[in-house]
């Protein structure tokens, strides 16, 4: 069945001049058919570089929105319009505007995991790989950081001279990972290096060997002399890591699953290629206002 679907997907990609971009947390079957796999920053850049007319974005809503904002003339299609990030929904424009009013001297840094409406009222965006660089490079002393409290606290470690007002949002997939989950794996795999994502709790980051974005983990695992790694982020990253490093071993946190990322299935990808729907649609004004903070982010680049 899958073979038939995959060959139809290939045909339609060519016919429709389409490209499939997929986030590192996508199901293995989606990773297998992707033209490009990556984290949010990487995919945003690839979306800008592609000549394809249709971008099939396998990820969650805010990622596809960012691709559309950076490529307003292209069709950006997300195979399930309900694949949305709950953390992105934890900051509402009216609430952010209130906090901005209370701190008129602060600049707003929004994690890329925000809606286009939030980006439109931000000064600059960042990803987990570029957050520290972005805040360090700003001349401003006071920052409002939305929406992830754990990434905000992680960035604060590197810029003690700045005052960061941290929004209380969180990603439950990462926030639900506890120190004990890592201790248990470490007991079984004593030589394994522990790599964590900065969306994890500070006490989890404290016991890790390194904190990286997902692409940072991919690059590190390739270069490292170590052969075993405990991967503290959404578990599907281990599928990519294992594929790219067949001689090394990767141990996931088994309960770290993002149900939103898993809404994209191979059947839905096929359907999107057949219909070129559902398309991401945003107002001209939101696209124009959200583009600047995204471009500001792209000019600074990643930190890992
Ligand atoms: S892993 Fe967390 S931050 Fe990423 S899409 Fe899922 S809920 Fe959102």
mmCIF file with all atom_site columns, C-alpha atoms in Angstrom, residues 179-280:
data_model
loop_
_atom_site.group_PDB
_atom_site.id
_atom_site.type_symbol
_atom_site.label_atom_id
_atom_site.label_alt_id
_atom_site.label_comp_id
_atom_site.label_asym_id
_atom_site.label_entity_id
_atom_site.label_seq_id
_atom_site.pdbx_PDB_ins_code
_atom_site.Cartn_x
_atom_site.Cartn_y
_atom_site.Cartn_z
_atom_site.occupancy
_atom_site.B_iso_or_equiv
_atom_site.pdbx_formal_charge
_atom_site.auth_seq_id
_atom_site.auth_comp_id
_atom_site.auth_asym_id
_atom_site.auth_atom_id
_atom_site.pdbx_PDB_model_num
ATOM 1   C CA . UNK A 1 179 ? 15.609 14.177 35.572 1.00 0.00 ? 179 UNK A CA 1
ATOM 2   C CA . UNK A 1 180 ? 14.629 10.635 36.563 1.00 0.00 ? 180 UNK A CA 1
ATOM 3   C CA . UNK A 1 181 ? 13.889 9.732  32.923 1.00 0.00 ? 181 UNK A CA 1
ATOM 4   C CA . UNK A 1 182 ? 17.503 10.536 32.132 1.00 0.00 ? 182 UNK A CA 1
ATOM 5   C CA . UNK A 1 183 ? 18.958 8.864  35.251 1.00 0.00 ? 183 UNK A CA 1
ATOM 6   C CA . UNK A 1 184 ? 17.147 5.635  34.334 1.00 0.00 ? 184 UNK A CA 1
ATOM 7   C CA . UNK A 1 185 ? 18.627 5.616  30.811 1.00 0.00 ? 185 UNK A CA 1
ATOM 8   C CA . UNK A 1 186 ? 22.049 6.623  32.098 1.00 0.00 ? 186 UNK A CA 1
ATOM 9   C CA . UNK A 1 187 ? 22.043 3.603  34.444 1.00 0.00 ? 187 UNK A CA 1
ATOM 10  C CA . UNK A 1 188 ? 21.538 1.292  31.457 1.00 0.00 ? 188 UNK A CA 1
ATOM 11  C CA . UNK A 1 189 ? 23.918 3.152  29.109 1.00 0.00 ? 189 UNK A CA 1
ATOM 12  C CA . UNK A 1 190 ? 26.734 4.473  31.280 1.00 0.00 ? 190 UNK A CA 1
ATOM 13  C CA . UNK A 1 191 ? 28.919 5.733  28.430 1.00 0.00 ? 191 UNK A CA 1
ATOM 14  C CA . UNK A 1 192 ? 26.161 7.548  26.571 1.00 0.00 ? 192 UNK A CA 1
ATOM 15  C CA . UNK A 1 193 ? 26.415 11.295 26.158 1.00 0.00 ? 193 UNK A CA 1
ATOM 16  C CA . UNK A 1 194 ? 23.273 13.234 27.149 1.00 0.00 ? 194 UNK A CA 1
ATOM 17  C CA . UNK A 1 195 ? 22.020 15.799 24.611 1.00 0.00 ? 195 UNK A CA 1
ATOM 18  C CA . UNK A 1 196 ? 19.014 17.920 25.627 1.00 0.00 ? 196 UNK A CA 1
ATOM 19  C CA . UNK A 1 197 ? 16.799 20.440 23.877 1.00 0.00 ? 197 UNK A CA 1
ATOM 20  C CA . UNK A 1 198 ? 16.575 23.881 25.536 1.00 0.00 ? 198 UNK A CA 1
ATOM 21  C CA . UNK A 1 199 ? 12.766 23.572 25.715 1.00 0.00 ? 199 UNK A CA 1
ATOM 22  C CA . UNK A 1 200 ? 13.412 21.180 28.649 1.00 0.00 ? 200 UNK A CA 1
ATOM 23  C CA . UNK A 1 201 ? 13.234 22.237 32.299 1.00 0.00 ? 201 UNK A CA 1
ATOM 24  C CA . UNK A 1 202 ? 16.377 23.979 33.665 1.00 0.00 ? 202 UNK A CA 1
ATOM 25  C CA . UNK A 1 203 ? 17.127 21.072 36.051 1.00 0.00 ? 203 UNK A CA 1
ATOM 26  C CA . UNK A 1 204 ? 17.074 18.673 33.080 1.00 0.00 ? 204 UNK A CA 1
ATOM 27  C CA . UNK A 1 205 ? 19.438 20.935 31.111 1.00 0.00 ? 205 UNK A CA 1
ATOM 28  C CA . UNK A 1 206 ? 21.744 21.045 34.162 1.00 0.00 ? 206 UNK A CA 1
ATOM 29  C CA . UNK A 1 207 ? 22.420 17.296 34.098 1.00 0.00 ? 207 UNK A CA 1
ATOM 30  C CA . UNK A 1 208 ? 23.072 17.109 30.344 1.00 0.00 ? 208 UNK A CA 1
ATOM 31  C CA . UNK A 1 209 ? 26.434 17.069 28.577 1.00 0.00 ? 209 UNK A CA 1
ATOM 32  C CA . UNK A 1 210 ? 25.156 19.495 25.931 1.00 0.00 ? 210 UNK A CA 1
ATOM 33  C CA . UNK A 1 211 ? 22.037 21.522 25.048 1.00 0.00 ? 211 UNK A CA 1
ATOM 34  C CA . UNK A 1 212 ? 21.288 21.754 21.336 1.00 0.00 ? 212 UNK A CA 1
ATOM 35  C CA . UNK A 1 213 ? 18.492 22.386 18.855 1.00 0.00 ? 213 UNK A CA 1
ATOM 36  C CA . UNK A 1 214 ? 17.528 19.259 16.906 1.00 0.00 ? 214 UNK A CA 1
ATOM 37  C CA . UNK A 1 215 ? 19.855 20.169 14.026 1.00 0.00 ? 215 UNK A CA 1
ATOM 38  C CA . UNK A 1 216 ? 22.553 20.933 16.575 1.00 0.00 ? 216 UNK A CA 1
ATOM 39  C CA . UNK A 1 217 ? 22.124 17.364 17.864 1.00 0.00 ? 217 UNK A CA 1
ATOM 40  C CA . UNK A 1 218 ? 22.340 15.997 14.310 1.00 0.00 ? 218 UNK A CA 1
ATOM 41  C CA . UNK A 1 219 ? 25.600 17.875 13.662 1.00 0.00 ? 219 UNK A CA 1
ATOM 42  C CA . UNK A 1 220 ? 27.103 16.979 17.034 1.00 0.00 ? 220 UNK A CA 1
ATOM 43  C CA . UNK A 1 221 ? 26.301 13.258 16.769 1.00 0.00 ? 221 UNK A CA 1
ATOM 44  C CA . UNK A 1 222 ? 28.020 13.114 13.370 1.00 0.00 ? 222 UNK A CA 1
ATOM 45  C CA . UNK A 1 223 ? 31.216 14.798 14.567 1.00 0.00 ? 223 UNK A CA 1
ATOM 46  C CA . UNK A 1 224 ? 31.458 13.280 18.058 1.00 0.00 ? 224 UNK A CA 1
ATOM 47  C CA . UNK A 1 225 ? 33.919 10.496 18.975 1.00 0.00 ? 225 UNK A CA 1
ATOM 48  C CA . UNK A 1 226 ? 31.218 9.048  21.217 1.00 0.00 ? 226 UNK A CA 1
ATOM 49  C CA . UNK A 1 227 ? 29.150 6.107  20.039 1.00 0.00 ? 227 UNK A CA 1
ATOM 50  C CA . UNK A 1 228 ? 26.115 6.321  22.295 1.00 0.00 ? 228 UNK A CA 1
ATOM 51  C CA . UNK A 1 229 ? 23.730 9.182  22.984 1.00 0.00 ? 229 UNK A CA 1
ATOM 52  C CA . UNK A 1 230 ? 20.675 9.749  25.171 1.00 0.00 ? 230 UNK A CA 1
ATOM 53  C CA . UNK A 1 231 ? 18.478 12.068 23.110 1.00 0.00 ? 231 UNK A CA 1
ATOM 54  C CA . UNK A 1 232 ? 16.338 14.339 25.266 1.00 0.00 ? 232 UNK A CA 1
ATOM 55  C CA . UNK A 1 233 ? 13.783 15.768 22.858 1.00 0.00 ? 233 UNK A CA 1
ATOM 56  C CA . UNK A 1 234 ? 10.842 14.468 20.813 1.00 0.00 ? 234 UNK A CA 1
ATOM 57  C CA . UNK A 1 235 ? 11.610 10.805 20.241 1.00 0.00 ? 235 UNK A CA 1
ATOM 58  C CA . UNK A 1 236 ? 11.360 10.771 16.421 1.00 0.00 ? 236 UNK A CA 1
ATOM 59  C CA . UNK A 1 237 ? 14.630 12.667 16.048 1.00 0.00 ? 237 UNK A CA 1
ATOM 60  C CA . UNK A 1 238 ? 16.286 9.315  16.870 1.00 0.00 ? 238 UNK A CA 1
ATOM 61  C CA . UNK A 1 239 ? 14.976 7.888  13.580 1.00 0.00 ? 239 UNK A CA 1
ATOM 62  C CA . UNK A 1 240 ? 16.943 10.493 11.598 1.00 0.00 ? 240 UNK A CA 1
ATOM 63  C CA . UNK A 1 241 ? 19.990 10.159 13.884 1.00 0.00 ? 241 UNK A CA 1
ATOM 64  C CA . UNK A 1 242 ? 20.038 6.384  13.508 1.00 0.00 ? 242 UNK A CA 1
ATOM 65  C CA . UNK A 1 243 ? 19.654 6.573  9.709  1.00 0.00 ? 243 UNK A CA 1
ATOM 66  C CA . UNK A 1 244 ? 22.501 9.042  9.368  1.00 0.00 ? 244 UNK A CA 1
ATOM 67  C CA . UNK A 1 245 ? 24.785 7.284  11.895 1.00 0.00 ? 245 UNK A CA 1
ATOM 68  C CA . UNK A 1 246 ? 24.176 3.543  11.498 1.00 0.00 ? 246 UNK A CA 1
ATOM 69  C CA . UNK A 1 247 ? 27.235 2.638  13.619 1.00 0.00 ? 247 UNK A CA 1
ATOM 70  C CA . UNK A 1 248 ? 26.158 4.703  16.627 1.00 0.00 ? 248 UNK A CA 1
ATOM 71  C CA . UNK A 1 249 ? 23.377 4.151  19.156 1.00 0.00 ? 249 UNK A CA 1
ATOM 72  C CA . UNK A 1 250 ? 20.657 6.589  20.135 1.00 0.00 ? 250 UNK A CA 1
ATOM 73  C CA . UNK A 1 251 ? 18.350 6.181  23.131 1.00 0.00 ? 251 UNK A CA 1
ATOM 74  C CA . UNK A 1 252 ? 15.121 8.220  23.061 1.00 0.00 ? 252 UNK A CA 1
ATOM 75  C CA . UNK A 1 253 ? 12.903 9.324  25.939 1.00 0.00 ? 253 UNK A CA 1
ATOM 76  C CA . UNK A 1 254 ? 10.067 7.041  24.936 1.00 0.00 ? 254 UNK A CA 1
ATOM 77  C CA . UNK A 1 255 ? 7.208  9.176  26.259 1.00 0.00 ? 255 UNK A CA 1
ATOM 78  C CA . UNK A 1 256 ? 8.484  12.373 24.570 1.00 0.00 ? 256 UNK A CA 1
ATOM 79  C CA . UNK A 1 257 ? 5.979  12.402 21.723 1.00 0.00 ? 257 UNK A CA 1
ATOM 80  C CA . UNK A 1 258 ? 4.410  15.469 20.112 1.00 0.00 ? 258 UNK A CA 1
ATOM 81  C CA . UNK A 1 259 ? 0.887  14.430 19.074 1.00 0.00 ? 259 UNK A CA 1
ATOM 82  C CA . UNK A 1 260 ? 0.562  17.526 16.905 1.00 0.00 ? 260 UNK A CA 1
ATOM 83  C CA . UNK A 1 261 ? 3.517  16.604 14.709 1.00 0.00 ? 261 UNK A CA 1
ATOM 84  C CA . UNK A 1 262 ? 2.071  13.106 14.307 1.00 0.00 ? 262 UNK A CA 1
ATOM 85  C CA . UNK A 1 263 ? -1.121 14.432 12.693 1.00 0.00 ? 263 UNK A CA 1
ATOM 86  C CA . UNK A 1 264 ? 0.695  14.493 9.349  1.00 0.00 ? 264 UNK A CA 1
ATOM 87  C CA . UNK A 1 265 ? 0.411  11.080 7.692  1.00 0.00 ? 265 UNK A CA 1
ATOM 88  C CA . UNK A 1 266 ? 1.546  9.798  4.326  1.00 0.00 ? 266 UNK A CA 1
ATOM 89  C CA . UNK A 1 267 ? -2.080 9.584  3.126  1.00 0.00 ? 267 UNK A CA 1
ATOM 90  C CA . UNK A 1 268 ? -2.601 13.253 3.996  1.00 0.00 ? 268 UNK A CA 1
ATOM 91  C CA . UNK A 1 269 ? 0.590  14.196 2.121  1.00 0.00 ? 269 UNK A CA 1
ATOM 92  C CA . UNK A 1 270 ? -0.729 12.367 -0.927 1.00 0.00 ? 270 UNK A CA 1
ATOM 93  C CA . UNK A 1 271 ? -4.074 14.122 -0.605 1.00 0.00 ? 271 UNK A CA 1
ATOM 94  C CA . UNK A 1 272 ? -2.323 17.509 -0.433 1.00 0.00 ? 272 UNK A CA 1
ATOM 95  C CA . UNK A 1 273 ? -0.372 16.734 -3.590 1.00 0.00 ? 273 UNK A CA 1
ATOM 96  C CA . UNK A 1 274 ? -3.571 15.679 -5.375 1.00 0.00 ? 274 UNK A CA 1
ATOM 97  C CA . UNK A 1 275 ? -5.552 18.752 -4.340 1.00 0.00 ? 275 UNK A CA 1
ATOM 98  C CA . UNK A 1 276 ? -2.824 21.323 -3.509 1.00 0.00 ? 276 UNK A CA 1
ATOM 99  C CA . UNK A 1 277 ? -4.828 22.023 -0.342 1.00 0.00 ? 277 UNK A CA 1
ATOM 100 C CA . UNK A 1 278 ? -5.058 23.081 2.461  1.00 0.00 ? 278 UNK A CA 1
ATOM 101 C CA . UNK A 1 279 ? -3.074 26.209 1.698  1.00 0.00 ? 279 UNK A CA 1
ATOM 102 C CA . UNK A 1 280 ? -1.749 28.586 4.330  1.00 0.00 ? 280 UNK A CA 1
#
